[in-house]
Tab-separated table of C-alpha atoms and ligand atoms in Angstrom:
chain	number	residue	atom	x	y	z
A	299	UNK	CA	0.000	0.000	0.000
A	300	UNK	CA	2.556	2.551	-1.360
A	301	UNK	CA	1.814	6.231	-0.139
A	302	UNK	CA	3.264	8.457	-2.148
A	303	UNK	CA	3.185	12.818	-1.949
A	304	UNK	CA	2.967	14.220	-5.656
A	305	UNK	CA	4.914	17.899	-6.221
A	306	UNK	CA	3.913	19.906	-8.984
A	307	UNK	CA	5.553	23.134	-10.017
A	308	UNK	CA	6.779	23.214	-13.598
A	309	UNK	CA	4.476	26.542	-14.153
A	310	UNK	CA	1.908	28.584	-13.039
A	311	UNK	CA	0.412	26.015	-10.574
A	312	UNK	CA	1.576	25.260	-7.304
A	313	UNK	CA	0.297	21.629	-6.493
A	314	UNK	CA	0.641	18.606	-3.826
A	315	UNK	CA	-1.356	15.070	-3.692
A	316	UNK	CA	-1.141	12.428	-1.956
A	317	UNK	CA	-2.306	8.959	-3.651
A	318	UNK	CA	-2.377	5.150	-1.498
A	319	UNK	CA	-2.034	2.165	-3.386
A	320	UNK	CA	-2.758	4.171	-7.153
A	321	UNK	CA	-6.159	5.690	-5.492
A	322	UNK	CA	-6.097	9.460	-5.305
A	323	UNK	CA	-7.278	11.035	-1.971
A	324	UNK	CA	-6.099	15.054	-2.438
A	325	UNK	CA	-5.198	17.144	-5.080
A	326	UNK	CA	-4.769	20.511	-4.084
A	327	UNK	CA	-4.064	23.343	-6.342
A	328	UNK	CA	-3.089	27.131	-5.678
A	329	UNK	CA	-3.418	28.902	-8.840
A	330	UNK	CA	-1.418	32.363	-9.656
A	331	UNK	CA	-3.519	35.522	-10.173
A	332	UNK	CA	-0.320	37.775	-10.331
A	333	UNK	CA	0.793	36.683	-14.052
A	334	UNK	CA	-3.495	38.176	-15.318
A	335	UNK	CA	-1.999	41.795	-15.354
A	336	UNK	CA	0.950	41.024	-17.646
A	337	UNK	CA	-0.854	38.702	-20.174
A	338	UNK	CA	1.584	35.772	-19.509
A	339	UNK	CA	3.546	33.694	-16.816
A	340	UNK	CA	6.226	36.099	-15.979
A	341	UNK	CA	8.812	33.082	-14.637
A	342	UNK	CA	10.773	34.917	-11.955
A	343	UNK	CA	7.526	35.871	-10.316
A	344	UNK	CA	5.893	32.600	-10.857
A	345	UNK	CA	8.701	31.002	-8.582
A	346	UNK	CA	8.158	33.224	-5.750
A	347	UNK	CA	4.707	32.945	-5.526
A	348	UNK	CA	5.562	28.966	-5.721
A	349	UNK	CA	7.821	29.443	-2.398
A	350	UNK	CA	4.718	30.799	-0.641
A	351	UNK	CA	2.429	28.403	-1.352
A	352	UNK	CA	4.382	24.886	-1.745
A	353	UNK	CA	4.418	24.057	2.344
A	354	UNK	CA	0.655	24.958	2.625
A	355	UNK	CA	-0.721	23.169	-0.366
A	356	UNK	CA	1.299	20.056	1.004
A	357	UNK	CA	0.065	20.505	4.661
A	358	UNK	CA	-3.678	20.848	2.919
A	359	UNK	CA	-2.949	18.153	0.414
A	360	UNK	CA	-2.351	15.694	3.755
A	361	UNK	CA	-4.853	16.821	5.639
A	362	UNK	CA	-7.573	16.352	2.736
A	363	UNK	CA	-5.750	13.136	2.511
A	364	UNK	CA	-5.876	12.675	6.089
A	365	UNK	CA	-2.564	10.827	5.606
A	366	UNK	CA	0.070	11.703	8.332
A	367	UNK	CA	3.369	12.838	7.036
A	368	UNK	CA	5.117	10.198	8.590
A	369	UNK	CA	3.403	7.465	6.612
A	370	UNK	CA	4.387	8.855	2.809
A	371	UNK	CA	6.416	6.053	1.813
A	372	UNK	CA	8.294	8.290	-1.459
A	373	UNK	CA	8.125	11.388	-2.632
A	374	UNK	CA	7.064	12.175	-6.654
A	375	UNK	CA	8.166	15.519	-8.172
A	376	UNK	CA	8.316	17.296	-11.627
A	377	UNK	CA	11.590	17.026	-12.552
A	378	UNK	CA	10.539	18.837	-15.943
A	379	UNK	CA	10.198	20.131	-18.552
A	380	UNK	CA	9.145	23.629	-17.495
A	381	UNK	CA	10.325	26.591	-16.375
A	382	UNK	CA	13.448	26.285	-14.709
A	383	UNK	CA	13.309	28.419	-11.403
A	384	UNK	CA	9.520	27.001	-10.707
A	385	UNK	CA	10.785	23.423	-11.117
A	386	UNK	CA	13.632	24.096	-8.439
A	387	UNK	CA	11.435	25.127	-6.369
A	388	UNK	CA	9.167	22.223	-6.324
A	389	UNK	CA	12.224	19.936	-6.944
A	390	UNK	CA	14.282	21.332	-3.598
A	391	UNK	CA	10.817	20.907	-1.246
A	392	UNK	CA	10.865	17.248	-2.835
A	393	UNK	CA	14.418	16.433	-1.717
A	394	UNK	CA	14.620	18.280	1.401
A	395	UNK	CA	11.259	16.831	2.577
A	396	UNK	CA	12.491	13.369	1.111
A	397	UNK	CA	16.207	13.706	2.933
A	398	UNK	CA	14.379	14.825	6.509
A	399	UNK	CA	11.837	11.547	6.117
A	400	UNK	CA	14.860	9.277	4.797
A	401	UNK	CA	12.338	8.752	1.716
A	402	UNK	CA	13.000	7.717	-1.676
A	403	UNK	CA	12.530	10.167	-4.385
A	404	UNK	CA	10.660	9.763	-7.982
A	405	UNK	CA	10.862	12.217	-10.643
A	406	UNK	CA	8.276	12.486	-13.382
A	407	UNK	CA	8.420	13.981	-16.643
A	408	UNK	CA	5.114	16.403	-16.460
A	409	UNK	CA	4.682	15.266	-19.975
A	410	UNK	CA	4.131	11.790	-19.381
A	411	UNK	CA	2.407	12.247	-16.383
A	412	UNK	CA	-0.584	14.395	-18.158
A	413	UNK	CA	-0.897	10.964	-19.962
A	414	UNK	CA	-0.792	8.753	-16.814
A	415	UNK	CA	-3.783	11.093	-15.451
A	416	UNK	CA	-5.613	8.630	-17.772
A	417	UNK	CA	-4.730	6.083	-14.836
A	418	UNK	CA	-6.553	7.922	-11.867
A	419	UNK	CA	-10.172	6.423	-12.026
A	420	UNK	CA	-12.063	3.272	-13.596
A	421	UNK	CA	-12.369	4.338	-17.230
A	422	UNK	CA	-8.780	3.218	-18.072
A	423	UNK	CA	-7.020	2.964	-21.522
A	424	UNK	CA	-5.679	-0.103	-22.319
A	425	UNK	CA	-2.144	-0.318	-24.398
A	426	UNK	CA	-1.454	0.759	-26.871
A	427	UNK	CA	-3.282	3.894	-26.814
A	428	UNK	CA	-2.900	6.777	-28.710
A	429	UNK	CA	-3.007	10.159	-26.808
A	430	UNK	CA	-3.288	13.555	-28.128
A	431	UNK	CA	-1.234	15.694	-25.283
A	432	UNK	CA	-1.762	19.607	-25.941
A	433	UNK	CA	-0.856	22.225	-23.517
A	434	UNK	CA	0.509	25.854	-23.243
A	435	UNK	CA	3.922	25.092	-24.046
A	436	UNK	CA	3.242	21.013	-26.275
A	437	UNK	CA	0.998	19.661	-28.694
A	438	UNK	CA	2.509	15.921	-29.039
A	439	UNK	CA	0.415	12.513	-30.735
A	440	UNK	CA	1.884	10.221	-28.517
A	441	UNK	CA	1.883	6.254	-29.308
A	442	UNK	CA	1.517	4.954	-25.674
A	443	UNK	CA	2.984	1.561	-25.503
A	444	UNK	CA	3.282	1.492	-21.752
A	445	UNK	CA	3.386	3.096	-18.537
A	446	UNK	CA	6.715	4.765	-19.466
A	447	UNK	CA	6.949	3.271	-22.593
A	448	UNK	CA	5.976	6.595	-24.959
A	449	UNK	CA	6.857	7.718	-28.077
A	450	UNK	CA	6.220	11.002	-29.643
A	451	UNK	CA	5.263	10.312	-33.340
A	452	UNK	CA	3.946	14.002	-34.068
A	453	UNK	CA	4.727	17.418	-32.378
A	454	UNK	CA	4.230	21.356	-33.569
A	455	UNK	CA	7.082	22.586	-35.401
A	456	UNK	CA	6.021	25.646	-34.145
A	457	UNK	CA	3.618	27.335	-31.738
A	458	UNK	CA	1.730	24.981	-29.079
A	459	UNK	CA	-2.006	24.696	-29.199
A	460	UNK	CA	-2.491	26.383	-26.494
A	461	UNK	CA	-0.335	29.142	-27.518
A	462	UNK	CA	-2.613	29.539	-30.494
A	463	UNK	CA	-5.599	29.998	-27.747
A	464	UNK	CA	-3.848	32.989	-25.316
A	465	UNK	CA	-2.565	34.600	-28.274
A	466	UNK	CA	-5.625	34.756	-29.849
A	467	UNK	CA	-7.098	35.747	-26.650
A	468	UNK	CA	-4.122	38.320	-26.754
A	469	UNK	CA	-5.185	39.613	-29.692
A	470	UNK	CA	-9.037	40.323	-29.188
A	471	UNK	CA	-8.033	41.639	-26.146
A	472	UNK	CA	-8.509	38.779	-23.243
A	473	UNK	CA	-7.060	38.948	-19.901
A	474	UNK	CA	-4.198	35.859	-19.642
A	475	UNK	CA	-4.840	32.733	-19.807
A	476	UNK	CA	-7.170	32.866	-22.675
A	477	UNK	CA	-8.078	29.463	-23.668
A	478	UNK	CA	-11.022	29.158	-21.229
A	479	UNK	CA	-12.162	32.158	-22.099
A	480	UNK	CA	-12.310	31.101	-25.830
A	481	UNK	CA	-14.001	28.430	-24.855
A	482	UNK	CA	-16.656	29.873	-22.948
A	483	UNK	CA	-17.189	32.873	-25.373
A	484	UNK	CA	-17.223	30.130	-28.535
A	485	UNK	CA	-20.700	28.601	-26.665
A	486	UNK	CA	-22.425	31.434	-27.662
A	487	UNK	CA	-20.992	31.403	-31.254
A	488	UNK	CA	-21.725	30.540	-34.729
A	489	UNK	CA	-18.438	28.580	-35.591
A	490	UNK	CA	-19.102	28.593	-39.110
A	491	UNK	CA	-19.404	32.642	-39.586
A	492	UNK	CA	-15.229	32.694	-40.136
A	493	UNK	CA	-13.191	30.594	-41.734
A	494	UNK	CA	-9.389	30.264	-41.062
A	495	UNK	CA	-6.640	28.181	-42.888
A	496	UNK	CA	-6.064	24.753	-42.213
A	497	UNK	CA	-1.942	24.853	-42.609
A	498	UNK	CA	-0.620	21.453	-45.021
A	499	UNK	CA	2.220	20.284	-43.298
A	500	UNK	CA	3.327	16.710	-43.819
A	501	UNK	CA	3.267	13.631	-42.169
A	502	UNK	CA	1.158	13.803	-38.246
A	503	UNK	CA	3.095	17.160	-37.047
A	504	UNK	CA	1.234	19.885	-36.470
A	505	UNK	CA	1.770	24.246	-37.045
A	506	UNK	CA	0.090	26.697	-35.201
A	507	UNK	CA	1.577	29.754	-36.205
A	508	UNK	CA	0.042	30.662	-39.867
A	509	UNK	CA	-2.808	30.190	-37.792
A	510	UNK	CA	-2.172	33.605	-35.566
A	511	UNK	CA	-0.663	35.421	-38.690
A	512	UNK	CA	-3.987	35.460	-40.224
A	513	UNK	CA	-6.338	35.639	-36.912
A	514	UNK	CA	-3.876	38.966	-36.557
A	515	UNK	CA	-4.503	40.394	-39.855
A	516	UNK	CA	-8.394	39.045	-40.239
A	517	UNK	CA	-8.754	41.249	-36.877
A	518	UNK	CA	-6.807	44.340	-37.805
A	519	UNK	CA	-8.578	44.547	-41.886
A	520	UNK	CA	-11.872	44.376	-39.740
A	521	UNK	CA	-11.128	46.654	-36.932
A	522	UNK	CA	-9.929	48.852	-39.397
A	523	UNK	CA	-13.024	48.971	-41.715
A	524	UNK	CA	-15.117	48.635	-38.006
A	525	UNK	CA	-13.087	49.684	-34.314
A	526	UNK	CA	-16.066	48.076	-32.907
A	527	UNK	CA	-15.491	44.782	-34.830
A	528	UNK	CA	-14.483	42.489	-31.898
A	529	UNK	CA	-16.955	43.715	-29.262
A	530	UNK	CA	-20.008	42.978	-32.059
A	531	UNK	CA	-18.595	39.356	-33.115
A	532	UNK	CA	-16.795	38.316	-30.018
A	533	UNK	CA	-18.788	34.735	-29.847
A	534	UNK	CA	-18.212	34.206	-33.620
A	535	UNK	CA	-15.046	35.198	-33.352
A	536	UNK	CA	-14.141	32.447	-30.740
A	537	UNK	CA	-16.317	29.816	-32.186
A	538	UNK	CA	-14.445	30.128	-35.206
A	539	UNK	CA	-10.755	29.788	-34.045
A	540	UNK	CA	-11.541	27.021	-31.621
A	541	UNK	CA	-13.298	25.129	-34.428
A	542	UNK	CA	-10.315	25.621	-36.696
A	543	UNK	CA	-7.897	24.831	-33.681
A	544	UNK	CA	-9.698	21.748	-33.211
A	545	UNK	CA	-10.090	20.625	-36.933
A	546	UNK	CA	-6.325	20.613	-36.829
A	547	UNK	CA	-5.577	18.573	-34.270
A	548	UNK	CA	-8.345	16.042	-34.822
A	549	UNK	CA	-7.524	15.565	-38.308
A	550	UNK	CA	-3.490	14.715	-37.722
A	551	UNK	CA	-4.836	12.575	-35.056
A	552	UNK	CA	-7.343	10.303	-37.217
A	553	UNK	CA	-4.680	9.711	-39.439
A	554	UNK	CA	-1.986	8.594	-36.826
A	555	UNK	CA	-4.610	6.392	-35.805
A	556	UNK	CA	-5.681	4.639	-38.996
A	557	UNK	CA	-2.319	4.655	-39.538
A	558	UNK	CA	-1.256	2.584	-36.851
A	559	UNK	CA	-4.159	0.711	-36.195
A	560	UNK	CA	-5.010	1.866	-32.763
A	561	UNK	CA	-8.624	2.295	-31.507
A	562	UNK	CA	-8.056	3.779	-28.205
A	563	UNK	CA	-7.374	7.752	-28.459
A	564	UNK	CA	-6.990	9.689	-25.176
A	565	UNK	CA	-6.293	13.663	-24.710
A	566	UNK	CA	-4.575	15.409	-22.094
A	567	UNK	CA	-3.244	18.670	-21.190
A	568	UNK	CA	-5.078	21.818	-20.514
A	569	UNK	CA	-6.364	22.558	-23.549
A	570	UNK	CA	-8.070	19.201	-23.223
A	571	UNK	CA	-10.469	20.948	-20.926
A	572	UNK	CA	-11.561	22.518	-24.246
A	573	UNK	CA	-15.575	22.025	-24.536
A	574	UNK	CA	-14.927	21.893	-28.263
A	575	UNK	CA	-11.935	19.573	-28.098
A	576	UNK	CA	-13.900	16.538	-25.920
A	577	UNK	CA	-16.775	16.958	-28.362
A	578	UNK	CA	-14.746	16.725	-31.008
A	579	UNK	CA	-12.550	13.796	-30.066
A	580	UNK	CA	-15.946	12.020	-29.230
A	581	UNK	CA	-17.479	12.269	-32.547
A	582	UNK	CA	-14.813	11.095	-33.931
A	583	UNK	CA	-14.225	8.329	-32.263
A	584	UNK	CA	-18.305	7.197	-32.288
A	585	UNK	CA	-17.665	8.172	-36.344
A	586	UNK	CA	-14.367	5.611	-36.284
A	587	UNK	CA	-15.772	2.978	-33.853
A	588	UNK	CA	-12.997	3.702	-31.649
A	589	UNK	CA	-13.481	4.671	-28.089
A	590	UNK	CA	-12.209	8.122	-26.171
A	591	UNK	CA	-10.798	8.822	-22.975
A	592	UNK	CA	-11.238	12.587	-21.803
A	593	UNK	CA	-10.028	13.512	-18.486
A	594	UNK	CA	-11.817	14.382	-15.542
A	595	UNK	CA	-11.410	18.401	-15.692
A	596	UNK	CA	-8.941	18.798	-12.897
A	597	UNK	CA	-6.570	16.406	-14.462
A	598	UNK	CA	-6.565	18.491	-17.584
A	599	UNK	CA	-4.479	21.645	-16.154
A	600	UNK	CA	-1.305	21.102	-14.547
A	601	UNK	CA	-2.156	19.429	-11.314
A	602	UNK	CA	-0.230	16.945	-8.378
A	603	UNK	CA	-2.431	13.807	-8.795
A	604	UNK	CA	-1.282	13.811	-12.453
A	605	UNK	CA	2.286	13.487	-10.514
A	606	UNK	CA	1.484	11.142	-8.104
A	607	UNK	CA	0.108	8.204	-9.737
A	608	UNK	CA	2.570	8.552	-12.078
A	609	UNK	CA	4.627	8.237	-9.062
A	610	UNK	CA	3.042	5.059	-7.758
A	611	UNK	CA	3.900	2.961	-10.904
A	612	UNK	CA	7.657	4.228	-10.896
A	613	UNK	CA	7.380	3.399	-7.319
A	614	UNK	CA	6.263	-0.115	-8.593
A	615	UNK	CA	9.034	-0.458	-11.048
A	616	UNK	CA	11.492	0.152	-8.080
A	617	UNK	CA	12.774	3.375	-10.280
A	618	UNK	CA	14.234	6.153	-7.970
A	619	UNK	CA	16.341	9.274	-7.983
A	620	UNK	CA	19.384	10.145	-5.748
A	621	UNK	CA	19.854	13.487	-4.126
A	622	UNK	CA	21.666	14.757	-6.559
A	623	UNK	CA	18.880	15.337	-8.803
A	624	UNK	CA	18.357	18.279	-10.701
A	625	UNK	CA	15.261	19.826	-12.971
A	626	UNK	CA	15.439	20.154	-16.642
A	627	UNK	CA	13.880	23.241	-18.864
A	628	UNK	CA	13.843	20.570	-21.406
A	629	UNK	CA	12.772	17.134	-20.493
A	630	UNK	CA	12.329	14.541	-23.811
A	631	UNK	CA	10.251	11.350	-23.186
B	96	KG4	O1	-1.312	21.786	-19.278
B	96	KG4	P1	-1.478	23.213	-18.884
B	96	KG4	O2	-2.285	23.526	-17.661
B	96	KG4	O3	-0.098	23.907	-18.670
B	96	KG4	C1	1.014	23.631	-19.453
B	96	KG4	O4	1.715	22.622	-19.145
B	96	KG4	O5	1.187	24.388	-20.440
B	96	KG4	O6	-2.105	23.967	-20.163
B	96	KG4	C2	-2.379	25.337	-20.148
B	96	KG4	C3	-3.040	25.723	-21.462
B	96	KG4	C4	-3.184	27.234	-21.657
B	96	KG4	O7	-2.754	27.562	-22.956
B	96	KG4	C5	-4.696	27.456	-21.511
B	96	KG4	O8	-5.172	28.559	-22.247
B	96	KG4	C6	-5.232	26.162	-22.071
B	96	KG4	O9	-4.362	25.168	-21.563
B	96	KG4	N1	-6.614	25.888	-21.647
B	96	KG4	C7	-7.675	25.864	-22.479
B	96	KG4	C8	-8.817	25.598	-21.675
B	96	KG4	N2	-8.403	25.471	-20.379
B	96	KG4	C9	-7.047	25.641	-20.374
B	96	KG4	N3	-7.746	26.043	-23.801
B	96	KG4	C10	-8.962	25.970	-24.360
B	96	KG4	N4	-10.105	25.729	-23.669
B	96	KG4	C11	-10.082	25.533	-22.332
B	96	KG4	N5	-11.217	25.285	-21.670
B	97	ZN	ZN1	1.022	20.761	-18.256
């Protein structure tokens, strides 16, 4: 009955869970509000406000839990990829907490692990699986062969999907992070009433940033013809990029999968919490006869439990790390 305390800190989300024997019992989450005014994760403040809140989202995560401290048999951490001085942060707490306890340590790639959040629950892939990981910073189709067993056989070549969603937001003039926003705003939309390029680039990678060239200039020709363009068409507006955003990636993704003759297709990452995105994938798959795994919401953002039960089947594998550990910016599979 392995207990094991997941740290998460590779961004903007401070986050500590604690799972027994695979089964999650907390997952607790501080969000940052200081990166809204600048319209982006400003790093060097992200990492302070990470110092503040790492001890009490642990102390809440065990009390949720109500797991003593004592009784964590190893300690899980985001090792990376990320941003560097938020994943030392969450990395140091690891080892310090693990070196006090005399605990061994695990360290998870957060890429892998928003895959493995598939694995918290009862409605469990099976492998091989295919899973469509898009975030802020990735946008990966990912041939899951096992627990740790991943390869990446398409990526972006440019911009991340999620990227294409804030700066979109960025452009009509959202507040940071704009993704949800899109999303709620697209509800109320006609996603028909715009069309946007679908970019032809070979094989199943994927390019986001013709996309934002001509969401740029479609906004500026309009605002310039009409300043109060955006305000009149906001839900069109949104409805429009997400379904274009989401055309994209479903389309690479049905062709990996023909391709390769898998019938299992998963999504993670936060743009996964996309309304448009799950509906998609679902349709497709009832279209295909294959069948989809969508996360539970809070496993789509960056969260601890995604961590931790990643955690408890390194922990099974007898995989650790030594004290000497350090975080990586840039973590491959
Ligand atoms: O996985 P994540 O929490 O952090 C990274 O590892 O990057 O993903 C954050 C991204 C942001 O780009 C955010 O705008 C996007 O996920 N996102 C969404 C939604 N919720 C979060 N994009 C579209 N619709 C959403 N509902
Ligand atoms: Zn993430």
């Amino acid at each position: 009955m392995p207990v094991i305390l997941g740290i998460e800190s590779s961004c903007d989300e401070t986050s500590a869970s604690v799972c027994v024997d695979g089964v999650i019992l907390s997952n607790v989450i501080a969000n940052q509000t200081i990166h809204e005014a600048y319209g982006g994760v400003v790093p060097e403040l992200a990492s302070r406000v990470h110092q503040q809140n790492i001890v009490p989202a642990v102390q809440q995560a065990l009390l949720n839990a109500k797991v003593n401290k004592n009784d964590i048999d190893a300690v899980a951490f985001t090792r990376g990829p990320g941003l560097l001085g938020s994943l030392l942060v969450g990395v140091s707490f690891a080892k310090a907490f693990a070196l006090a306890k005399k605990l061994p340590l695990i360290d998870i790639n957060h890429m892998q692990a928003h895959i493995l959040a598939h694995f918290i629950g009862d409605h469990q892939p099976s492998f091989p699986f295919l899973c469509l990981t898009v975030s802020g910073g990735h946008t990966q189709i990912v041939l899951v062969n096992d627990y740790f067993d991943m390869q990446v056989i398409g990526q972006t070549i440019d911009d991340a999907a999620g990227e294409a969603m804030d700066k979109t937001s960025k452009i009509l003039g959202l507040p940071y992070p704009g993704g949800p926003l899109i999303d709620k705003y697209a509800r109320q939309g006609n996603a028909d009433a715009y069309k946007f390029p679908e970019p032809q680039i070979p094989g199943y990678d994927y390019s986001f940033s013709g996309l934002k060239t001509s969401i740029l200039y479609f906004i500026r020709d309009n605002v310039a013809k009409n300043p109060d363009f955006i305000n009149q068409n906001l839900p069109d507006i949104c409805a429009s990029v997400e379904k274009r955003i989401v055309t994209i990636l479903l389309n690479k993704l049905q062709k990996a999968a023909r391709a390769h003759g898998i019938k299992q297709i998963a999504l993670a990452g936060g743009v996964s919490a996309n309304t448009g995105l799950r509906f998609g994938l679902q349709e497709l798959c009832a279209k295909n006869g294959w069948e989809s795994f969508v996360p539970k919401m809070e496993y789509c953002t960056d969260n601890a439990a995604m961590i931790a039960i990643a955690g408890y089947y390194k922990y099974l594998k007898g995989e650790f790390a030594g004290q000497q550990i350090a975080p990586l910016a840039r973590m491959p599979m």
